[in-house]
Amino acid sequence: MASVQISLPLPVLPEGWSCEKDFKAIGHLSQTNDRNIEPVGPHFLAHARRKRHRRTFSEDDRIQAQVNVKKVEDDDDGDISEPEDPLLLQREAKDWKGQDHYAVLGLSKYRYKATEDQIKKAHRKKVLKHHPDKKAAAGGTEDDQFFKCIQKATEILLDPVKRRQYDSVDENADVDPPTKKETQKGNFYKLWGKVFDSEARFSKVQPVPKLGSENSTKEEVEHFYNFWYNFDSWRTFEYLDEDVPDDNENRDQKRHVERKNQNARRKKKTEDTARLRNLVDDALALDERIKKFRQQEHARKNKRRLEKEAEQKRLAEEAAKAKEEEARLQAEKEAAEKAERAEGKKAKEAAKNAAKKNKRVVRGAVKDANYFHGAGDAPAAQIDSALNDVDLIITKIDHEELATLTGKLNGKKDAGEIKQIFQDEVKRLVGASKLKEGECKSLSA
Amino acid sequence: MSAGNDPAQRVAIGISFGNSYSSIAFTSGEGKAEVIANEDGDRQIPSILSYVEGEELHGGQAKGQLIRNSKNTVAYFRDFLGQEFKNIDPTPCHQSAHPIQNKSSIAFQIRDTEAEDQNTVSVSEITTRHLKRLRNSASDYLGKTVNAAVVTVPTNFSNTQKSALNKAAKDAGIEVLQFINEPVAAVLAYDARPQAQLADKIVVVADLGGTRSDIAVIASRGGIYTILATVHDYEVSGIQLDQVLMDYFAKEFIKKHKSGGDPRENDRSLAKLKLESEAVKKSLSIGTTANFSVESLAGGIDFTATINRTRYELLASKHFAAFTRLVAHAVEKAQLDPLDVTEIILAGGNSNSPKIASTITNAFPGATVVLAPSTSPTAINPSELSVRGAAIQASLIQEFELEDIEQSTHPMVTVTPHLSHAVGVLCISGDETSGVFHPIVDAETPLPVRRTALITTPREGGNVLIKLAEGARHIKVTKPEPKPKKEKEEKDDDDDDDEDSDEDESEEGEELREKTWKVSNVLSEAALRGLKKGSKVEVQINISADLNANCIFREVGGKGGVRGLLSGSKVTQNGSA
């Protein structure tokens, strides 16, 4: 922050003011207030950095300056410092097709990942070292073969089209898929991850999904394999073409070679696609996650089925129970009815018996009343009519009335009284129009 | 697994999520914050979602639905997030979907699918949908998928609200790098301008929003901000200003068309009235007259009217005054005087009104700078302040790991001792009563701090005394002389003519207030000898968090100098360098 400008002059030192080393501390700063500063803005970031690393202002300034300087140096610092293979140095420039361009430039650990900038820098470095003039100056021969190799490698790698063609057939960048045995030892993700990383360089679609780990979700795994089964590759095989004779003499020969090249390319491309497909098949077959997901899916389905079955069982049990309950109720009802019926029969019989007894009493009463005949033995006709009448009464009245009648007659020995009772009964029946007037002649007084 | 956790793959933007409007911004390669317009071309995107037959409308389109489809339109939901039903104020939602209680949170009953039945959608879900739309707009504009953001929140947003918002943002695919306070974002937006000078100042951020106003008093010390006081008011708001216009036009309408009835009594008419009133309010910030025109306002009658700015200002003066009082109250709450305020930043869409700026300018001393579109041509659009601040902060921290950000915003780092008194130097005379105190480090400066001052020397050079002291700010009040003060006249210069005159009359005869310093505590004395003629003295003060102060005094361009150490607890003396 800019310094504070104070335009008022400082006071003149008073006469006689003196102090050791010209500084005299007098007071203390007053107590501070603790407040929250807002974690916002570049100056806060600097504050946080100082506080977290316990730096003072000047330390922080120095360290920050160093950090900034280093960044520049890093860029200059060559990351291309591979030892040169003596065999490589003896290569002939005319065999350029067979040479490893990245190795020539000392970029073999970067390969398809090398940036244009890196290639340029590597080229410069190599040129500085291997320029024919330098060799000549060092007293060597006029051998410029390796220099030509460098130039060729640079030419190819700096041309995007040619570089792609070379990258397509750069076998040194390939990672061989692990064998089944190796994979089964574990390490599936590490081993196959590298394979897919290297294959991913041919994808037209970037970024390519990663193989992931055993914790990847089902969607991620499915996306991964879908991607690889629908892989869109830019890989071409022009680099391996046979040289087309460029003399104009034999046109047919030229066309023949061209056609051959075309066919070879197509064939290689098909082979490559098949190779990749097999590779993905292998990986898929070895992938534990697929098994895991299948098991989970299976368990899930089974779970549903088991649940369904349990539900059905429960329902069936419930139905059976309900049926049982119903049957039990039915049986109970029937038993009750039966008991009731038996009871009714008994009662009826008892009533019948009672009625019989009552009838006997009634008839007895008639006999006691001397068949309603004044005195002396009653004539047969009188007996007959009296009994008939009493029977008529008995048939006309029901059990209860019979019982009351019997109650009235019980113990009665006097003929008159008995007759009176019968007459009353007849009257009542006539009144109830159950009997006709004069039907019971013997009783009609 | 998600790409957002990897700082290298982060695409971070700033989001300002307001009750009424939201905005999104990003920082371009040159470090300039740019506000992103959505598909409709809006930079202020209404925080409204509306559902028509299962189709989701957002922003301006959804706002239009407030008239015909208010039941399925959700608006003003920001403040409901992470709150309990009993604590919310549902008033602003009167004309949209009403909030209902849903377990411990809040939800809305809306038809958001093609099916006939209504769904209960929680406020968190609504927020997620809203943020998703904002994210899509930003992604479309940038051509990269946005996966992280710095989000601004009001200063009184609780931790529960923040975590609810964080969760909603996560569901929308946005990793919230940091929540920053709206007023601080506004200050940052101004300070990040290339022409901005770093200075110690007291800034008042006055945000007059749609449903609430928030005032914050912030001490800005060398680019580090400390909030000294905040005031929130839910009564003074943009809706109140709309209401003034609504009432005015409703009365005009009734006067003209007696048969039409009161448009405020019919839901649809009210919505139309409201929408148009807001538009009128906005155009009155730009022009001096505005047309109000609504087809079929009430009873099938089309209504057109005109209003000029003066009438609007007259009608709304009550609210403007209330807002000014609120600002004054915030300054008072921070135990400061209006004279201490260096800058007032007006934020919020309503701050476009020229009258608000002029009212506040009048209420504060002439030296206070009011940053609003009508007072300062270089002012940033007040609606965009917080989102710009957020975008700048996002660009600053997007390379950091989330853990790093958390550690840096931890109270261990943010809680800092602040100086309770200003530390400065005595000029002209070394005597405490006759010398003039000039601050070098202001009060409320967070420690540790390093400040340098350049001080002129007596004309003839020679030996000088440098006396460091603590000073207390004192407001000197003097009764005015019979003739009117010059200062008063200055204030009126930039204002319109007549409407201020009454205020001025009442101000006349008031005392004149000045800011002065009183030396409260002498800290040290030092001497520099044999200075050249016209030279300057550089004083550097380093105060550490434990109140140890390291002072260096030297002549600019000269050799040597004097060093001294003021210890926090006991006084020691140190040798000269």
CSV table of C-alpha atoms in Angstrom, one decimal, chain A residues 68-382:
chain,number,residue,atom,x,y,z
A,68,ASN,CA,7.6,-15.9,-8.9
A,69,VAL,CA,11.1,-16.0,-10.1
A,70,LYS,CA,11.3,-19.8,-9.9
A,71,LYS,CA,8.3,-20.1,-12.2
A,72,VAL,CA,10.2,-18.5,-15.0
A,73,GLU,CA,13.2,-20.7,-14.4
A,74,ASP,CA,11.2,-23.9,-14.4
A,75,ASP,CA,10.1,-23.1,-18.0
A,76,ASP,CA,13.7,-22.6,-19.1
A,77,ASP,CA,14.9,-25.7,-17.3
A,78,GLY,CA,15.2,-28.5,-19.9
A,79,ASP,CA,13.1,-31.5,-19.0
A,80,ILE,CA,14.7,-33.2,-22.0
A,81,SER,CA,17.8,-34.8,-20.6
A,82,GLU,CA,17.7,-38.3,-21.7
A,83,PRO,CA,21.0,-40.2,-22.2
A,84,GLU,CA,21.6,-40.9,-25.9
A,85,ASP,CA,21.7,-44.4,-27.1
A,86,PRO,CA,25.0,-44.9,-29.1
A,87,LEU,CA,23.1,-47.2,-31.5
A,88,LEU,CA,20.7,-44.4,-32.1
A,89,LEU,CA,23.5,-42.1,-33.0
A,90,GLN,CA,24.7,-44.4,-35.7
A,91,ARG,CA,21.4,-44.5,-37.6
A,92,GLU,CA,21.2,-43.7,-41.2
A,93,ALA,CA,18.9,-40.9,-42.2
A,94,LYS,CA,17.5,-42.8,-45.1
A,95,ASP,CA,16.0,-45.3,-42.7
A,96,TRP,CA,13.8,-42.6,-41.2
A,97,LYS,CA,10.7,-44.7,-41.4
A,98,GLY,CA,12.1,-47.1,-38.9
A,99,GLN,CA,13.4,-44.6,-36.4
A,100,ASP,CA,11.8,-43.6,-33.1
A,101,HIS,CA,11.4,-39.9,-33.6
A,102,TYR,CA,10.7,-39.3,-30.0
A,103,ALA,CA,13.8,-41.1,-28.9
A,104,VAL,CA,15.9,-39.1,-31.5
A,105,LEU,CA,14.7,-35.9,-29.8
A,106,GLY,CA,15.1,-37.3,-26.4
A,107,LEU,CA,11.4,-37.2,-25.7
A,108,SER,CA,10.8,-40.9,-25.3
A,109,LYS,CA,9.1,-40.6,-21.9
A,110,TYR,CA,6.6,-38.0,-23.2
A,111,ARG,CA,5.8,-39.5,-26.7
A,112,TYR,CA,2.3,-38.5,-27.8
A,113,LYS,CA,2.0,-36.3,-24.7
A,114,ALA,CA,4.9,-34.1,-25.7
A,115,THR,CA,3.8,-30.5,-26.4
A,116,GLU,CA,4.8,-28.6,-29.5
A,117,ASP,CA,6.8,-26.4,-27.2
A,118,GLN,CA,8.7,-29.3,-25.8
A,119,ILE,CA,9.5,-30.6,-29.3
A,120,LYS,CA,10.8,-27.3,-30.4
A,121,LYS,CA,13.0,-27.0,-27.3
A,122,ALA,CA,14.2,-30.6,-27.7
A,123,HIS,CA,15.0,-29.9,-31.3
A,124,ARG,CA,17.0,-26.9,-30.5
A,125,LYS,CA,18.9,-28.7,-27.8
A,126,LYS,CA,19.8,-31.5,-30.1
A,127,VAL,CA,20.8,-29.3,-32.9
A,128,LEU,CA,23.1,-27.3,-30.7
A,129,LYS,CA,24.8,-30.6,-29.8
A,130,HIS,CA,24.8,-32.5,-33.1
A,131,HIS,CA,25.2,-29.8,-35.7
A,132,PRO,CA,27.7,-31.0,-38.3
A,133,ASP,CA,29.7,-27.9,-38.0
A,134,LYS,CA,30.3,-28.6,-34.3
A,135,LYS,CA,31.4,-32.1,-35.1
A,136,ALA,CA,33.8,-30.8,-37.7
A,137,ALA,CA,35.1,-28.3,-35.2
A,138,ALA,CA,35.7,-31.0,-32.7
A,139,GLY,CA,37.8,-32.8,-35.3
A,140,GLY,CA,35.3,-35.4,-36.1
A,141,THR,CA,34.2,-36.5,-39.5
A,142,GLU,CA,31.7,-34.8,-41.7
A,143,ASP,CA,29.1,-37.3,-40.6
A,144,ASP,CA,25.7,-35.5,-40.6
A,145,GLN,CA,23.6,-38.6,-40.6
A,146,PHE,CA,22.2,-38.2,-37.1
A,147,PHE,CA,21.6,-34.5,-37.7
A,148,LYS,CA,19.5,-35.4,-40.6
A,149,CYS,CA,17.6,-37.9,-38.4
A,150,ILE,CA,16.9,-35.0,-36.0
A,151,GLN,CA,15.7,-32.8,-38.8
A,152,LYS,CA,13.4,-35.6,-40.1
A,153,ALA,CA,12.0,-36.3,-36.6
A,154,THR,CA,11.3,-32.6,-36.0
A,155,GLU,CA,9.7,-32.3,-39.4
A,156,ILE,CA,7.4,-35.2,-38.7
A,157,LEU,CA,6.6,-34.3,-35.1
A,158,LEU,CA,5.9,-30.6,-35.8
A,159,ASP,CA,3.5,-31.4,-38.6
A,160,PRO,CA,0.2,-32.3,-36.9
A,161,VAL,CA,-0.9,-34.6,-39.7
A,162,LYS,CA,2.4,-36.4,-40.0
A,163,ARG,CA,2.7,-36.6,-36.2
A,164,ARG,CA,-0.7,-38.3,-36.0
A,165,GLN,CA,0.3,-40.8,-38.6
A,166,TYR,CA,3.4,-41.6,-36.7
A,167,ASP,CA,1.7,-41.7,-33.3
A,168,SER,CA,-0.8,-44.2,-34.9
A,169,VAL,CA,2.0,-46.7,-35.3
A,170,ASP,CA,4.2,-45.7,-32.5
A,171,GLU,CA,4.4,-49.1,-30.8
A,172,ASN,CA,6.7,-47.8,-28.1
A,173,ALA,CA,3.8,-45.9,-26.6
A,174,ASP,CA,1.6,-49.0,-26.5
A,175,VAL,CA,1.0,-50.8,-23.2
A,176,ASP,CA,0.5,-54.5,-23.6
A,177,PRO,CA,-2.5,-55.8,-21.9
A,178,PRO,CA,-1.7,-57.9,-18.9
A,179,THR,CA,-2.3,-61.6,-19.1
A,180,LYS,CA,-5.2,-63.3,-17.3
A,181,LYS,CA,-2.9,-64.7,-14.7
A,182,GLU,CA,-1.3,-61.3,-13.9
A,183,THR,CA,-4.7,-59.8,-13.6
A,184,GLN,CA,-6.0,-62.4,-11.3
A,185,LYS,CA,-3.3,-61.7,-8.8
A,186,GLY,CA,-5.1,-58.4,-8.1
A,187,ASN,CA,-4.0,-55.1,-9.5
A,188,PHE,CA,-6.7,-55.2,-12.1
A,189,TYR,CA,-7.3,-51.4,-12.0
A,190,LYS,CA,-3.6,-50.5,-12.0
A,191,LEU,CA,-2.6,-52.9,-14.8
A,192,TRP,CA,-5.6,-52.3,-17.1
A,193,GLY,CA,-5.8,-48.6,-16.2
A,194,LYS,CA,-2.4,-48.1,-18.0
A,195,VAL,CA,-3.6,-50.1,-21.0
A,196,PHE,CA,-6.7,-48.0,-21.4
A,197,ASP,CA,-4.8,-44.8,-20.8
A,198,SER,CA,-2.5,-45.5,-23.6
A,199,GLU,CA,-5.4,-46.6,-25.9
A,200,ALA,CA,-7.2,-43.4,-25.0
A,201,ARG,CA,-4.8,-41.4,-27.1
A,202,PHE,CA,-6.5,-42.6,-30.2
A,203,SER,CA,-9.9,-41.3,-29.2
A,204,LYS,CA,-11.5,-38.5,-31.2
A,205,VAL,CA,-13.6,-37.8,-28.1
A,206,GLN,CA,-11.6,-36.4,-25.2
A,207,PRO,CA,-11.6,-36.7,-22.2
A,208,VAL,CA,-11.9,-40.4,-22.2
A,209,PRO,CA,-13.6,-42.0,-19.1
A,210,LYS,CA,-11.2,-43.6,-16.7
A,211,LEU,CA,-11.3,-47.2,-15.7
A,212,GLY,CA,-11.9,-46.1,-12.1
A,213,SER,CA,-11.5,-48.2,-9.0
A,214,GLU,CA,-13.5,-50.9,-7.2
A,215,ASN,CA,-15.6,-48.1,-5.7
A,216,SER,CA,-16.8,-46.8,-9.0
A,217,THR,CA,-20.6,-46.7,-9.4
A,218,LYS,CA,-22.5,-48.9,-11.8
A,219,GLU,CA,-23.2,-45.9,-14.1
A,220,GLU,CA,-19.6,-45.0,-14.3
A,221,VAL,CA,-18.6,-48.5,-15.1
A,222,GLU,CA,-21.3,-48.9,-17.7
A,223,HIS,CA,-20.4,-45.5,-19.2
A,224,PHE,CA,-16.8,-46.7,-19.4
A,225,TYR,CA,-17.5,-49.9,-21.3
A,226,ASN,CA,-20.1,-48.3,-23.5
A,227,PHE,CA,-17.5,-45.7,-24.4
A,228,TRP,CA,-14.9,-48.3,-25.3
A,229,TYR,CA,-17.3,-50.5,-27.3
A,230,ASN,CA,-18.3,-47.4,-29.3
A,231,PHE,CA,-14.7,-46.2,-29.5
A,232,ASP,CA,-14.1,-43.6,-32.2
A,233,SER,CA,-10.5,-43.8,-33.2
A,234,TRP,CA,-8.4,-41.5,-35.4
A,235,ARG,CA,-5.7,-44.1,-35.8
A,236,THR,CA,-4.5,-44.4,-39.4
A,237,PHE,CA,-1.9,-46.5,-41.0
A,238,GLU,CA,-0.5,-44.4,-43.8
A,239,TYR,CA,2.8,-44.3,-42.1
A,240,LEU,CA,3.3,-48.0,-43.0
A,241,ASP,CA,2.5,-47.4,-46.7
A,242,GLU,CA,4.8,-48.8,-49.2
A,243,ASP,CA,6.5,-46.0,-51.1
A,244,VAL,CA,4.6,-45.0,-54.2
A,245,PRO,CA,7.0,-44.7,-57.2
A,246,ASP,CA,6.7,-41.1,-58.2
A,247,ASP,CA,8.2,-41.4,-61.7
A,248,ASN,CA,5.6,-40.7,-64.3
A,249,GLU,CA,6.7,-43.7,-66.4
A,250,ASN,CA,4.5,-46.4,-65.1
A,251,ARG,CA,1.1,-45.2,-64.2
A,252,ASP,CA,-0.3,-48.7,-63.8
A,253,GLN,CA,2.4,-49.6,-61.4
A,254,LYS,CA,1.7,-46.5,-59.4
A,255,ARG,CA,-2.0,-47.1,-59.2
A,256,HIS,CA,-1.3,-50.7,-58.3
A,257,VAL,CA,0.8,-49.7,-55.3
A,258,GLU,CA,-1.7,-47.1,-54.3
A,259,ARG,CA,-4.5,-49.6,-54.3
A,260,LYS,CA,-2.4,-52.0,-52.4
A,261,ASN,CA,-1.7,-49.4,-49.8
A,262,GLN,CA,-5.3,-48.5,-49.5
A,263,ASN,CA,-6.2,-52.1,-48.9
A,264,ALA,CA,-3.4,-52.6,-46.5
A,265,ARG,CA,-4.6,-49.6,-44.5
A,266,ARG,CA,-8.2,-50.8,-44.5
A,267,LYS,CA,-7.1,-54.2,-43.4
A,268,LYS,CA,-5.0,-52.8,-40.6
A,269,LYS,CA,-7.7,-50.5,-39.4
A,270,THR,CA,-10.1,-53.4,-39.3
A,271,GLU,CA,-7.6,-55.5,-37.4
A,272,ASP,CA,-7.0,-52.7,-35.0
A,273,THR,CA,-10.7,-52.3,-34.3
A,274,ALA,CA,-11.0,-56.0,-33.7
A,275,ARG,CA,-8.0,-55.9,-31.5
A,276,LEU,CA,-9.4,-53.1,-29.4
A,277,ARG,CA,-12.7,-54.9,-29.1
A,278,ASN,CA,-11.0,-58.1,-27.9
A,279,LEU,CA,-9.1,-56.1,-25.5
A,280,VAL,CA,-12.2,-54.5,-24.0
A,281,ASP,CA,-13.9,-57.9,-24.0
A,282,ASP,CA,-11.0,-59.3,-22.0
A,283,ALA,CA,-11.1,-56.4,-19.6
A,284,LEU,CA,-14.8,-56.8,-19.2
A,285,ALA,CA,-14.5,-60.5,-18.5
A,286,LEU,CA,-12.0,-59.9,-15.8
A,287,ASP,CA,-13.7,-56.9,-14.3
A,288,GLU,CA,-14.8,-57.8,-10.8
A,289,ARG,CA,-17.1,-54.9,-10.7
A,290,ILE,CA,-19.3,-56.4,-13.4
A,291,LYS,CA,-19.7,-59.6,-11.4
A,292,LYS,CA,-20.4,-57.5,-8.3
A,293,PHE,CA,-23.1,-55.5,-10.1
A,294,ARG,CA,-24.6,-58.7,-11.5
A,295,GLN,CA,-24.8,-60.2,-8.1
A,296,GLN,CA,-26.3,-57.1,-6.7
A,297,GLU,CA,-28.9,-57.1,-9.5
A,298,HIS,CA,-29.6,-60.7,-8.9
A,299,ALA,CA,-29.9,-60.2,-5.2
A,300,ARG,CA,-32.2,-57.3,-5.8
A,301,LYS,CA,-34.4,-59.3,-8.2
A,302,ASN,CA,-34.4,-62.3,-5.8
A,303,LYS,CA,-35.3,-60.0,-3.1
A,304,ARG,CA,-38.3,-58.9,-5.0
A,305,ARG,CA,-39.3,-62.4,-5.8
A,306,LEU,CA,-38.8,-63.6,-2.3
A,307,GLU,CA,-40.8,-60.7,-1.0
A,308,LYS,CA,-43.5,-61.6,-3.5
A,309,GLU,CA,-43.5,-65.2,-2.4
A,310,ALA,CA,-43.6,-64.3,1.3
A,311,GLU,CA,-46.5,-62.0,0.5
A,312,GLN,CA,-48.3,-64.8,-1.3
A,313,LYS,CA,-47.7,-67.2,1.5
A,314,ARG,CA,-48.9,-64.7,4.0
A,315,LEU,CA,-52.1,-64.1,2.0
A,316,ALA,CA,-52.7,-67.9,1.6
A,317,GLU,CA,-52.3,-68.4,5.3
A,318,GLU,CA,-54.6,-65.6,6.0
A,319,ALA,CA,-57.2,-67.0,3.7
A,320,ALA,CA,-56.9,-70.5,5.3
A,321,LYS,CA,-57.3,-69.0,8.7
A,322,ALA,CA,-60.4,-67.1,7.6
A,323,LYS,CA,-61.9,-70.3,6.1
A,324,GLU,CA,-61.2,-72.2,9.3
A,325,GLU,CA,-62.8,-69.5,11.3
A,326,GLU,CA,-65.8,-69.6,9.2
A,327,ALA,CA,-66.1,-73.4,9.4
A,328,ARG,CA,-65.8,-73.2,13.2
A,329,LEU,CA,-68.5,-70.6,13.4
A,330,GLN,CA,-70.7,-72.7,11.1
A,331,ALA,CA,-70.1,-75.8,13.3
A,332,GLU,CA,-70.9,-73.9,16.4
A,333,LYS,CA,-74.1,-72.6,14.9
A,334,GLU,CA,-75.2,-76.0,13.8
A,335,ALA,CA,-74.5,-77.4,17.2
A,336,ALA,CA,-76.5,-74.7,18.8
A,337,GLU,CA,-79.3,-75.3,16.4
A,338,LYS,CA,-79.3,-79.0,17.1
A,339,ALA,CA,-79.3,-78.4,20.9
A,340,GLU,CA,-82.2,-76.0,20.4
A,341,ARG,CA,-84.1,-78.5,18.4
A,342,ALA,CA,-83.6,-81.2,21.0
A,343,GLU,CA,-84.6,-78.9,23.7
A,344,GLY,CA,-87.8,-78.0,21.7
A,345,LYS,CA,-88.6,-81.7,21.2
A,346,LYS,CA,-88.2,-82.3,24.9
A,347,ALA,CA,-90.4,-79.4,25.7
A,348,LYS,CA,-93.0,-80.5,23.2
A,349,GLU,CA,-93.0,-84.0,24.7
A,350,ALA,CA,-93.3,-82.6,28.2
A,351,ALA,CA,-96.1,-80.4,27.0
A,352,LYS,CA,-97.7,-83.4,25.4
A,353,ASN,CA,-97.4,-85.4,28.5
A,354,ALA,CA,-98.7,-82.5,30.5
A,355,ALA,CA,-101.6,-82.2,28.1
A,356,LYS,CA,-102.3,-85.8,28.3
A,357,LYS,CA,-102.3,-85.6,32.1
A,358,ASN,CA,-104.4,-82.5,31.9
A,359,LYS,CA,-106.9,-84.2,29.6
A,360,ARG,CA,-107.0,-87.1,32.0
A,361,VAL,CA,-107.7,-84.7,34.9
A,362,VAL,CA,-110.4,-83.0,32.8
A,363,ARG,CA,-112.0,-86.2,31.8
A,364,GLY,CA,-111.6,-87.4,35.4
A,365,ALA,CA,-113.4,-84.2,36.5
A,366,VAL,CA,-116.2,-85.0,34.2
A,367,LYS,CA,-116.4,-88.4,35.8
A,368,ASP,CA,-116.3,-86.8,39.2
A,369,ALA,CA,-119.1,-84.5,38.1
A,370,ASN,CA,-121.0,-87.7,37.4
A,371,TYR,CA,-121.1,-86.8,33.7
A,372,PHE,CA,-123.1,-83.7,34.5
A,373,HIS,CA,-125.9,-85.9,35.5
A,374,GLY,CA,-127.9,-84.8,38.5
A,375,ALA,CA,-127.6,-87.8,40.8
A,376,GLY,CA,-127.4,-91.5,40.5
A,377,ASP,CA,-125.8,-93.4,37.7
A,378,ALA,CA,-125.7,-91.4,34.5
A,379,PRO,CA,-127.3,-93.1,31.5
A,380,ALA,CA,-124.9,-94.2,28.8
A,381,ALA,CA,-126.1,-91.5,26.4
A,382,GLN,CA,-125.5,-88.8,29.0
